[in-house]
Tab-separated table of C-alpha atoms in Angstrom:
chain	number	residue	atom	x	y	z
A	1	MET	CA	-41.865	-3.099	9.287
A	2	ALA	CA	-39.782	-0.346	7.876
A	3	CYS	CA	-40.327	0.874	4.248
A	4	PRO	CA	-37.609	-0.221	2.079
A	5	VAL	CA	-35.152	2.220	0.988
A	6	LYS	CA	-35.716	3.401	-2.449
A	7	GLN	CA	-32.996	6.104	-2.878
A	8	LEU	CA	-30.169	7.227	-1.040
A	9	ARG	CA	-28.705	10.747	-0.643
A	10	ILE	CA	-24.830	11.311	-1.068
A	11	TYR	CA	-23.065	14.433	-0.147
A	12	PHE	CA	-19.635	15.217	-1.505
A	13	VAL	CA	-16.653	17.608	-0.642
A	14	THR	CA	-13.877	18.367	-2.564
A	15	TRP	CA	-11.161	20.323	-1.007
A	16	ASN	CA	-7.314	21.313	-1.396
A	17	VAL	CA	-6.257	22.428	1.853
A	18	ALA	CA	-2.935	23.506	0.825
A	19	THR	CA	-1.258	21.818	3.603
A	20	LYS	CA	-2.934	23.758	6.218
A	21	PHE	CA	-4.580	22.486	9.211
A	22	PRO	CA	-8.133	22.844	10.200
A	23	SER	CA	-9.030	26.409	11.664
A	24	LEU	CA	-10.874	26.570	14.963
A	25	GLN	CA	-12.432	30.084	13.779
A	26	GLN	CA	-14.030	28.203	10.941
A	27	ASP	CA	-16.897	25.745	11.559
A	28	LEU	CA	-17.176	22.937	9.465
A	29	HIS	CA	-20.829	22.267	9.771
A	30	GLN	CA	-22.032	24.761	6.806
A	31	LEU	CA	-19.663	23.063	4.746
A	32	LEU	CA	-21.105	19.710	5.529
A	33	GLY	CA	-24.639	20.886	5.013
A	34	ILE	CA	-25.820	19.754	8.368
A	35	THR	CA	-26.935	21.621	11.617
A	36	PRO	CA	-28.322	20.746	14.833
A	37	TYR	CA	-31.845	21.935	13.874
A	38	ALA	CA	-32.226	19.955	10.626
A	39	GLU	CA	-34.577	17.359	10.466
A	40	PRO	CA	-32.854	13.829	10.566
A	41	GLU	CA	-34.852	12.570	7.275
A	42	HIS	CA	-33.097	15.381	5.534
A	43	TRP	CA	-29.664	14.226	6.280
A	44	PRO	CA	-27.407	12.798	3.708
A	45	ASP	CA	-26.954	8.887	4.085
A	46	LEU	CA	-23.510	8.883	2.969
A	47	TYR	CA	-20.850	11.431	3.011
A	48	PHE	CA	-17.753	11.053	0.638
A	49	ILE	CA	-14.984	13.790	1.631
A	50	GLY	CA	-12.033	14.022	-0.811
A	51	LEU	CA	-9.022	16.110	0.303
A	52	GLN	CA	-6.023	17.242	-1.426
A	53	GLU	CA	-2.692	18.744	-0.345
A	54	VAL	CA	-3.186	17.211	3.482
A	55	LYS	CA	-0.086	17.765	5.095
A	56	SER	CA	2.024	14.912	4.173
A	57	GLN	CA	5.785	15.107	5.444
A	58	PRO	CA	7.178	11.663	6.701
A	59	GLN	CA	6.664	12.912	10.149
A	60	ASN	CA	3.052	13.773	9.693
A	61	ILE	CA	2.058	10.805	7.854
A	62	VAL	CA	3.608	8.548	10.512
A	63	LEU	CA	1.654	10.304	13.093
A	64	ASP	CA	-1.527	10.189	11.248
A	65	TYR	CA	-1.258	6.228	10.850
A	66	ILE	CA	-0.455	5.870	14.392
A	67	LEU	CA	-3.681	7.826	14.988
A	68	PHE	CA	-5.534	6.287	12.234
A	69	GLU	CA	-6.398	9.545	10.622
A	70	ASP	CA	-4.949	12.981	9.717
A	71	PRO	CA	-6.473	16.133	11.495
A	72	TRP	CA	-8.788	16.919	8.672
A	73	THR	CA	-10.412	13.764	9.001
A	74	LYS	CA	-10.706	13.725	12.624
A	75	ALA	CA	-12.209	17.262	12.329
A	76	PHE	CA	-14.750	15.814	10.040
A	77	ARG	CA	-15.456	12.879	12.027
A	78	ASP	CA	-16.117	14.937	15.467
A	79	ILE	CA	-18.851	16.596	13.557
A	80	LEU	CA	-20.471	13.821	11.905
A	81	LYS	CA	-20.317	11.619	14.938
A	82	LYS	CA	-22.872	13.680	16.768
A	83	TYR	CA	-25.425	12.872	13.890
A	84	ASP	CA	-25.021	9.165	14.044
A	85	TYR	CA	-22.627	8.820	11.096
A	86	VAL	CA	-19.614	6.210	11.370
A	87	LYS	CA	-16.493	6.335	9.076
A	88	ILE	CA	-16.619	3.035	7.173
A	89	ARG	CA	-13.409	3.406	5.020
A	90	SER	CA	-10.307	5.863	4.218
A	91	GLN	CA	-8.062	5.831	1.606
A	92	ARG	CA	-4.739	8.037	1.305
A	93	LEU	CA	-2.015	8.633	-1.101
A	94	GLN	CA	0.402	11.059	0.319
A	95	GLY	CA	-1.525	14.126	0.547
A	96	LEU	CA	-4.602	12.663	-1.455
A	97	VAL	CA	-7.312	11.549	1.407
A	98	LEU	CA	-10.973	9.963	0.541
A	99	ASN	CA	-13.345	9.267	3.482
A	100	ALA	CA	-16.596	7.523	3.505
A	101	PHE	CA	-18.979	8.158	6.165
A	102	CYS	CA	-22.625	6.511	6.577
A	103	LEU	CA	-25.415	6.716	8.896
A	104	ARG	CA	-25.310	4.006	11.193
A	105	LYS	CA	-28.849	2.403	10.055
A	106	HIS	CA	-27.409	1.860	6.585
A	107	LEU	CA	-24.029	0.086	7.692
A	108	THR	CA	-25.242	-3.546	7.190
A	109	HIS	CA	-26.424	-3.082	3.715
A	110	LEU	CA	-23.035	-2.042	2.527
A	111	ARG	CA	-21.266	-4.972	0.380
A	112	SER	CA	-17.777	-5.391	-1.069
A	113	ILE	CA	-16.517	-2.105	0.463
A	114	GLU	CA	-12.732	-1.672	-1.642
A	115	ALA	CA	-10.555	1.296	-1.573
A	116	GLN	CA	-7.608	1.811	-4.044
A	117	TYR	CA	-5.181	4.216	-5.329
A	118	THR	CA	-3.038	4.893	-8.645
A	119	ARG	CA	-0.054	7.265	-8.587
A	120	THR	CA	0.507	9.493	-11.634
A	121	GLY	CA	3.500	11.594	-10.380
A	122	PHE	CA	6.513	11.621	-12.170
A	123	GLY	CA	5.317	8.990	-14.647
A	124	GLY	CA	3.554	6.944	-11.960
A	125	MET	CA	6.567	6.887	-9.809
A	126	TRP	CA	5.503	9.164	-7.025
A	127	GLY	CA	1.966	9.633	-5.326
A	128	ASN	CA	2.115	13.558	-5.172
A	129	LYS	CA	-0.450	13.566	-7.803
A	130	GLY	CA	-2.834	10.712	-8.581
A	131	ALA	CA	-6.268	8.832	-7.621
A	132	VAL	CA	-7.700	7.413	-4.548
A	133	SER	CA	-10.790	5.625	-4.721
A	134	ILE	CA	-13.632	3.670	-2.599
A	135	ARG	CA	-16.272	1.387	-4.134
A	136	MET	CA	-19.176	-0.572	-2.599
A	137	ALA	CA	-22.370	-1.867	-3.507
A	138	ALA	CA	-25.098	-0.188	-1.432
A	139	TYR	CA	-28.648	-1.650	-1.122
A	140	GLY	CA	-27.736	-3.693	-4.500
A	141	VAL	CA	-26.338	-0.990	-6.679
A	142	SER	CA	-22.507	-0.463	-7.193
A	143	VAL	CA	-21.119	2.907	-6.394
A	144	CYS	CA	-17.426	4.049	-7.052
A	145	ILE	CA	-15.910	7.429	-5.677
A	146	VAL	CA	-12.835	8.645	-7.233
A	147	ASN	CA	-10.826	11.499	-5.748
A	148	THR	CA	-8.069	12.799	-7.838
A	149	HIS	CA	-5.176	15.568	-7.731
A	150	LEU	CA	-4.008	16.131	-11.492
A	151	THR	CA	-1.043	17.809	-13.052
A	152	PRO	CA	-0.909	21.451	-12.334
A	153	HIS	CA	0.082	24.548	-14.489
A	154	ASP	CA	-1.851	26.387	-17.535
A	155	HIS	CA	0.356	25.162	-19.907
A	156	LEU	CA	0.534	21.231	-19.056
A	157	LEU	CA	-3.076	20.229	-20.416
A	158	ALA	CA	-1.531	17.150	-22.071
A	159	ASP	CA	-0.210	15.746	-18.813
A	160	ARG	CA	-3.764	16.322	-17.411
A	161	ILE	CA	-5.316	14.356	-20.157
A	162	SER	CA	-2.590	11.654	-19.830
A	163	ASP	CA	-3.634	11.404	-15.781
A	164	TYR	CA	-7.101	10.772	-16.385
A	165	ASN	CA	-6.386	8.002	-19.171
A	166	THR	CA	-3.857	6.561	-16.959
A	167	ILE	CA	-6.418	6.267	-13.983
A	168	VAL	CA	-9.426	5.063	-16.007
A	169	THR	CA	-7.057	2.300	-17.395
A	170	ASP	CA	-4.701	1.337	-14.444
A	171	HIS	CA	-6.989	1.680	-11.594
A	172	THR	CA	-8.604	-1.782	-10.948
A	173	PHE	CA	-10.850	-3.349	-8.500
A	174	THR	CA	-11.353	-7.013	-7.300
A	175	VAL	CA	-15.178	-7.630	-7.706
A	176	SER	CA	-16.204	-9.148	-10.780
A	177	CYS	CA	-18.201	-7.118	-13.328
A	178	THR	CA	-17.008	-3.617	-11.719
A	179	THR	CA	-13.095	-4.371	-12.064
A	180	ARG	CA	-12.775	-0.901	-13.621
A	181	ILE	CA	-14.059	2.700	-12.535
A	182	LEU	CA	-16.417	3.130	-15.248
A	183	TYR	CA	-17.950	-0.379	-14.645
A	184	HIS	CA	-19.893	0.649	-11.854
A	185	ASP	CA	-23.692	1.712	-11.722
A	186	TYR	CA	-22.798	5.268	-10.274
A	187	ILE	CA	-19.593	6.701	-10.703
A	188	PHE	CA	-18.612	10.061	-8.892
A	189	TRP	CA	-15.254	11.851	-9.664
A	190	ILE	CA	-14.255	14.639	-7.639
A	191	GLY	CA	-11.037	16.587	-6.716
A	192	ASP	CA	-8.490	19.366	-7.771
A	193	LEU	CA	-8.773	18.462	-11.219
A	194	ASN	CA	-6.363	21.556	-12.072
A	195	PHE	CA	-8.035	22.564	-15.554
A	196	ARG	CA	-7.370	26.075	-16.352
A	197	LEU	CA	-8.743	28.797	-18.793
A	198	ASN	CA	-7.289	28.669	-22.543
A	199	GLY	CA	-5.877	31.853	-23.869
A	200	GLU	CA	-2.854	33.776	-23.100
A	201	ASP	CA	-4.698	37.083	-23.952
A	202	LEU	CA	-6.747	36.485	-20.952
A	203	THR	CA	-4.745	38.011	-17.572
A	204	ALA	CA	-5.446	37.461	-14.045
A	205	VAL	CA	-6.881	41.127	-13.899
A	206	ASP	CA	-9.110	40.340	-16.951
A	207	ILE	CA	-10.407	37.113	-15.143
A	208	ASP	CA	-10.913	38.791	-11.760
A	209	SER	CA	-12.701	41.846	-13.654
A	210	MET	CA	-14.962	39.384	-15.370
A	211	VAL	CA	-15.861	37.392	-12.289
A	212	LYS	CA	-17.058	40.802	-10.671
A	213	GLN	CA	-19.068	41.245	-13.548
A	214	LYS	CA	-20.598	37.790	-13.177
A	215	GLN	CA	-19.537	36.906	-16.470
A	216	LEU	CA	-18.950	33.492	-15.829
A	217	GLU	CA	-20.630	31.684	-18.636
A	218	LYS	CA	-18.217	33.718	-20.981
A	219	LEU	CA	-15.163	32.288	-19.008
A	220	LEU	CA	-16.259	28.995	-18.841
A	221	GLU	CA	-16.156	28.818	-22.742
A	222	ARG	CA	-12.258	28.880	-22.225
A	223	ASP	CA	-12.580	26.062	-19.502
A	224	GLN	CA	-10.235	23.315	-20.556
A	225	LEU	CA	-12.103	20.784	-18.716
A	226	ARG	CA	-15.425	21.388	-20.945
A	227	MET	CA	-12.983	21.473	-23.890
A	228	VAL	CA	-11.375	18.021	-23.362
A	229	MET	CA	-14.847	16.630	-22.391
A	230	ARG	CA	-16.232	17.900	-25.601
A	231	ASP	CA	-13.268	16.711	-27.631
A	232	GLY	CA	-13.555	13.178	-26.120
A	233	GLN	CA	-9.765	13.501	-25.067
A	234	ALA	CA	-10.738	12.836	-21.298
A	235	PHE	CA	-13.798	12.799	-18.876
A	236	ALA	CA	-15.887	12.510	-21.866
A	237	GLU	CA	-17.841	9.801	-20.160
A	238	LEU	CA	-18.943	11.769	-17.375
A	239	THR	CA	-21.179	15.072	-16.903
A	240	GLU	CA	-20.916	18.272	-15.059
A	241	ASN	CA	-23.808	20.104	-13.554
A	242	VAL	CA	-23.866	23.707	-14.627
A	243	VAL	CA	-21.194	25.698	-13.027
A	244	THR	CA	-22.826	28.832	-11.056
A	245	PHE	CA	-19.783	29.708	-8.671
A	246	PRO	CA	-16.844	31.804	-9.226
A	247	PRO	CA	-13.482	30.345	-9.955
A	248	THR	CA	-12.224	28.176	-6.939
A	249	TYR	CA	-8.372	28.793	-7.335
A	250	LYS	CA	-6.339	30.868	-6.383
A	251	TYR	CA	-7.084	33.061	-3.405
A	252	GLU	CA	-5.031	35.033	-1.066
A	253	PHE	CA	-4.954	33.059	2.169
A	254	GLU	CA	-7.516	34.036	4.929
A	255	SER	CA	-9.244	36.037	2.131
A	256	GLN	CA	-11.938	36.020	-0.385
A	257	ALA	CA	-9.805	38.103	-2.988
A	258	PHE	CA	-7.876	36.169	-5.668
A	259	ASP	CA	-4.125	35.921	-5.496
A	260	LEU	CA	-3.538	37.474	-9.135
A	261	LYS	CA	0.126	35.759	-9.178
A	262	ARG	CA	-1.910	32.894	-10.848
A	263	ARG	CA	-4.860	33.188	-13.226
A	264	PRO	CA	-7.976	32.209	-11.549
A	265	SER	CA	-9.719	29.038	-12.791
A	266	TRP	CA	-12.342	26.298	-11.777
A	267	THR	CA	-9.614	23.801	-10.616
A	268	ASP	CA	-12.237	21.677	-7.919
A	269	ARG	CA	-14.870	19.957	-9.838
A	270	ILE	CA	-17.612	16.972	-9.241
A	271	LEU	CA	-18.495	14.897	-12.135
A	272	TYR	CA	-20.747	12.079	-12.421
A	273	LYS	CA	-21.923	9.076	-14.356
A	274	VAL	CA	-24.970	6.649	-14.482
A	275	ASN	CA	-24.916	3.500	-16.396
A	276	ALA	CA	-28.485	3.382	-16.718
A	277	VAL	CA	-28.788	0.394	-19.093
A	278	ASP	CA	-31.538	-1.926	-18.166
A	279	ILE	CA	-29.682	-4.260	-16.185
A	280	TYR	CA	-32.010	-4.633	-13.013
A	281	ASP	CA	-35.564	-5.767	-13.191
A	282	ASP	CA	-36.708	-3.923	-10.239
A	283	ILE	CA	-35.371	-0.248	-10.969
A	284	GLN	CA	-34.149	1.935	-13.707
A	285	LEU	CA	-30.936	3.616	-12.344
A	286	HIS	CA	-30.938	7.350	-11.791
A	287	THR	CA	-29.748	10.357	-10.051
A	288	VAL	CA	-30.836	13.754	-9.333
A	289	GLN	CA	-28.121	16.577	-8.319
A	290	HIS	CA	-29.528	18.781	-5.996
A	291	THR	CA	-26.652	21.228	-5.296
A	292	TYR	CA	-23.305	22.204	-6.724
A	293	LYS	CA	-21.536	25.009	-5.096
A	294	SER	CA	-18.654	26.660	-3.762
A	295	HIS	CA	-18.366	27.961	-0.225
A	296	SER	CA	-16.385	31.226	-0.382
A	297	ASN	CA	-16.148	32.023	3.246
A	298	TYR	CA	-13.700	29.255	3.799
A	299	SER	CA	-10.342	30.810	3.865
A	300	VAL	CA	-7.669	28.603	5.343
A	301	SER	CA	-6.731	27.310	2.021
A	302	ASP	CA	-5.900	29.248	-1.464
A	303	HIS	CA	-8.545	26.978	-2.741
A	304	LYS	CA	-12.204	27.199	-2.092
A	305	PRO	CA	-14.167	23.879	-1.041
A	306	VAL	CA	-16.793	22.629	-3.551
A	307	THR	CA	-19.921	20.503	-2.492
A	308	GLY	CA	-22.411	18.694	-4.504
A	309	GLU	CA	-25.484	16.927	-2.932
A	310	PHE	CA	-27.249	13.886	-5.086
A	311	ASP	CA	-30.100	11.140	-4.680
A	312	ILE	CA	-29.402	8.002	-6.302
A	313	THR	CA	-32.101	4.970	-6.912
A	314	VAL	CA	-31.266	1.902	-5.304
A	315	ARG	CA	-32.908	-1.221	-5.369
A	316	PRO	CA	-35.719	-1.598	-2.530
A	317	ASN	CA	-36.344	-5.246	-2.591
A	318	VAL	CA	-32.569	-6.435	-2.473
A	319	LYS	CA	-32.044	-8.894	0.437
A	320	ASP	CA	-29.012	-8.699	2.551
A	321	ASP	CA	-27.621	-11.775	4.625
A	322	VAL	CA	-26.727	-10.363	7.770
A	323	VAL	CA	-25.481	-11.808	11.025
A	324	GLU	CA	-27.939	-10.910	13.775
A	325	PHE	CA	-26.673	-10.681	17.307
A	326	GLN	CA	-29.137	-11.466	20.197
A	327	ASP	CA	-29.198	-11.555	24.165
A	328	CYS	CA	-25.997	-9.700	24.729
A	329	THR	CA	-25.211	-10.024	28.479
A	330	MET	CA	-21.935	-9.347	30.034
A	331	ALA	CA	-20.145	-12.111	31.937
A	332	GLU	CA	-16.329	-13.389	31.930
A	333	HIS	CA	-14.270	-12.113	28.873
A	334	PHE	CA	-15.663	-14.080	26.194
A	335	ILE	CA	-18.788	-13.752	23.751
A	336	SER	CA	-20.883	-16.939	22.296
A	337	TYR	CA	-22.582	-16.565	19.154
A	338	ARG	CA	-24.478	-19.090	16.778
A	339	LEU	CA	-24.484	-19.076	13.034
A	340	GLN	CA	-26.803	-20.973	11.170
A	341	LYS	CA	-25.475	-23.796	8.748
A	342	ASP	CA	-25.975	-21.639	5.334
A	343	PHE	CA	-23.722	-18.971	6.603
A	344	THR	CA	-20.154	-19.753	6.019
A	345	ALA	CA	-17.713	-17.721	7.823
A	346	GLY	CA	-14.402	-16.391	6.251
A	347	ASN	CA	-11.029	-16.995	7.881
A	348	ALA	CA	-10.428	-13.395	8.030
A	349	ASP	CA	-13.857	-12.357	9.297
A	350	TRP	CA	-13.623	-10.996	12.602
A	351	ILE	CA	-15.837	-9.557	15.581
A	352	GLY	CA	-15.115	-6.276	17.360
A	353	LEU	CA	-16.034	-5.049	20.689
A	354	PHE	CA	-17.053	-1.302	20.306
A	355	SER	CA	-18.385	1.536	22.591
A	356	ASN	CA	-21.999	1.854	21.186
A	357	GLU	CA	-21.443	5.213	20.032
A	358	PHE	CA	-18.509	4.217	18.023
A	359	SER	CA	-17.736	6.467	15.195
A	360	SER	CA	-15.453	4.602	12.892
A	361	LEU	CA	-14.550	0.866	12.227
A	362	ASP	CA	-11.063	1.690	13.666
A	363	ASP	CA	-12.384	2.336	16.884
A	364	TYR	CA	-12.704	-1.109	18.073
A	365	ILE	CA	-11.479	-1.835	21.620
A	366	VAL	CA	-10.739	-5.475	21.159
A	367	TYR	CA	-11.338	-7.922	18.317
A	368	GLU	CA	-10.965	-11.541	17.545
A	369	TYR	CA	-10.891	-13.432	14.339
A	370	VAL	CA	-14.073	-15.654	13.889
A	371	SER	CA	-11.894	-18.480	12.848
A	372	ARG	CA	-10.136	-18.676	16.346
A	373	GLY	CA	-13.485	-19.230	17.989
A	374	LYS	CA	-14.005	-22.622	20.288
A	375	SER	CA	-16.770	-24.535	18.618
A	376	THR	CA	-19.178	-26.095	21.098
A	377	SER	CA	-22.221	-28.134	20.303
A	378	VAL	CA	-25.873	-26.722	20.762
A	379	PRO	CA	-28.260	-29.333	22.370
A	380	GLY	CA	-31.034	-30.223	19.818
A	381	GLU	CA	-29.567	-28.114	17.077
A	382	SER	CA	-27.635	-30.065	14.864
A	383	ALA	CA	-27.976	-27.420	12.074
A	384	ALA	CA	-25.994	-24.906	13.997
A	385	SER	CA	-22.977	-24.414	16.577
A	386	THR	CA	-22.178	-22.270	19.174
A	387	GLU	CA	-18.870	-20.483	18.727
A	388	ARG	CA	-16.836	-18.754	21.397
A	389	ILE	CA	-14.284	-15.937	21.167
A	390	PHE	CA	-12.216	-14.869	24.292
A	391	PHE	CA	-11.282	-11.216	24.579
A	392	SER	CA	-8.292	-10.441	26.837
A	393	ASP	CA	-8.853	-6.843	27.243
A	394	THR	CA	-9.581	-5.728	31.060
A	395	ALA	CA	-10.648	-2.274	30.628
A	396	LEU	CA	-14.402	-2.501	30.251
A	397	ARG	CA	-16.185	-0.219	32.620
A	398	LEU	CA	-19.442	-0.932	34.359
A	399	THR	CA	-21.073	2.459	33.411
A	400	GLU	CA	-20.713	2.169	29.802
A	401	THR	CA	-22.640	0.491	27.023
A	402	TYR	CA	-21.049	-1.596	23.974
A	403	CYS	CA	-21.960	-3.333	21.028
A	404	LEU	CA	-20.558	-6.159	18.593
A	405	VAL	CA	-19.690	-5.643	15.201
A	406	TYR	CA	-19.294	-8.539	12.522
A	407	VAL	CA	-16.924	-7.730	9.828
A	408	ALA	CA	-16.342	-10.235	6.998
A	409	GLN	CA	-13.003	-9.631	5.591
A	410	ARG	CA	-12.433	-11.086	1.837
A	411	GLY	CA	-9.008	-9.964	0.750
A	412	ASP	CA	-9.368	-6.475	-0.203
A	413	LEU	CA	-13.028	-6.460	0.288
A	414	MET	CA	-14.867	-5.573	3.461
A	415	GLU	CA	-18.322	-6.057	4.508
A	416	ILE	CA	-20.437	-5.088	7.970
A	417	LEU	CA	-22.643	-7.997	8.286
A	418	GLY	CA	-23.778	-7.597	11.800
A	419	LEU	CA	-24.417	-4.939	14.454
A	420	SER	CA	-25.523	-6.049	17.815
A	421	PRO	CA	-27.905	-4.055	20.031
A	422	ALA	CA	-26.344	-2.061	22.877
A	423	PHE	CA	-25.498	-3.621	26.163
A	424	THR	CA	-24.226	-2.421	29.289
A	425	GLY	CA	-20.835	-3.541	30.715
A	426	LEU	CA	-21.230	-5.728	34.134
A	427	ARG	CA	-18.250	-7.506	35.901
A	428	GLY	CA	-17.791	-10.930	34.259
A	429	PRO	CA	-17.838	-12.278	30.387
A	430	ILE	CA	-19.616	-10.553	27.673
A	431	GLU	CA	-21.632	-13.288	26.405
A	432	VAL	CA	-23.886	-12.818	22.929
A	433	ASN	CA	-26.191	-15.397	21.194
A	434	ALA	CA	-26.356	-14.652	17.396
A	435	SER	CA	-28.122	-16.281	14.454
A	436	SER	CA	-27.666	-15.672	10.678
A	437	THR	CA	-30.980	-14.457	9.058
């Protein structure tokens, strides 16, 4: 029996990509903190990658939606799929993108996955600024990740404060007890927060000189984000680890030198909150941040990406109800499956046929809603019935392996309840017997 999971390691990336496309000259492996030689037990369990200023002209957005994802998301997915990660959800608001990736072994332990967005640009009318989020329950604890791009420019501090308060007030979810961002067990807030350094007496040249002299803490005393957190105006509920890296903005493109047309500042940040009250009998909520750093060698943008790696405590004894597929064999174009009477399928639940090495829930070959299955009796088993779903797809290949994924859809919420063993394509139907355990 496998040891219960006691904690999850989560890796965050935030990067304002300045409408640029991924560069073939810059490998993203280092940014993701993963290499082909790393031991699998040291890989993060979840990745959340927040991007700002992804190119969002109408023709780009239309093409991205046709292809399911933008070029940056595809670039990250092409790397992570080599290590058995699956993209479970994306949320986009114009140039603001948040992606969630999960190791395959954890897929059926994620519940109530929901994505939302809030516009703050032009008084809430436009999505050039705002927030996108993904929330979920993972091994019995609730996690919410928010990616934001707030109002820019040194003198518009009041607008950034207003953006934050609009988001925490208006950004809501459908899950009871966690209808707002700050109600979750764990909250991680990432993005281009656009806070600058106070003081007109401090020029761009002065800041550049102080950075070269490694006087970072002296500069951070003027950091607007620290000031508004201390004064309770915005982000006061959250915590930020010690900043030990240089300002992340503004750099000359394809360079590690500041563009002194703007005063350098720490615009790109990762903050967090743990609601560590005694709400669970079996655990004390807790997080440990292992890393918090910028990556100066990435120069495609005028911002440097920032990453952070955390461990969070989860509930080791939480029981998940999953749909367990068994005896997968290929026959004609249908699957048959069995659910115990204590499992109630929703009208929007669906089963997808995937390549066994799928790397996104958008990668289904074909799918069908469970409610359209044709029920037949199972001799001697009055407590269960066999459901049959027919697929019209004819592109299945003899040499490939497939799997089935059961997805429960409850309005805006999604849950991956079942993942079948791999089976090989043969001529004829796909036949699968399944039971809920």
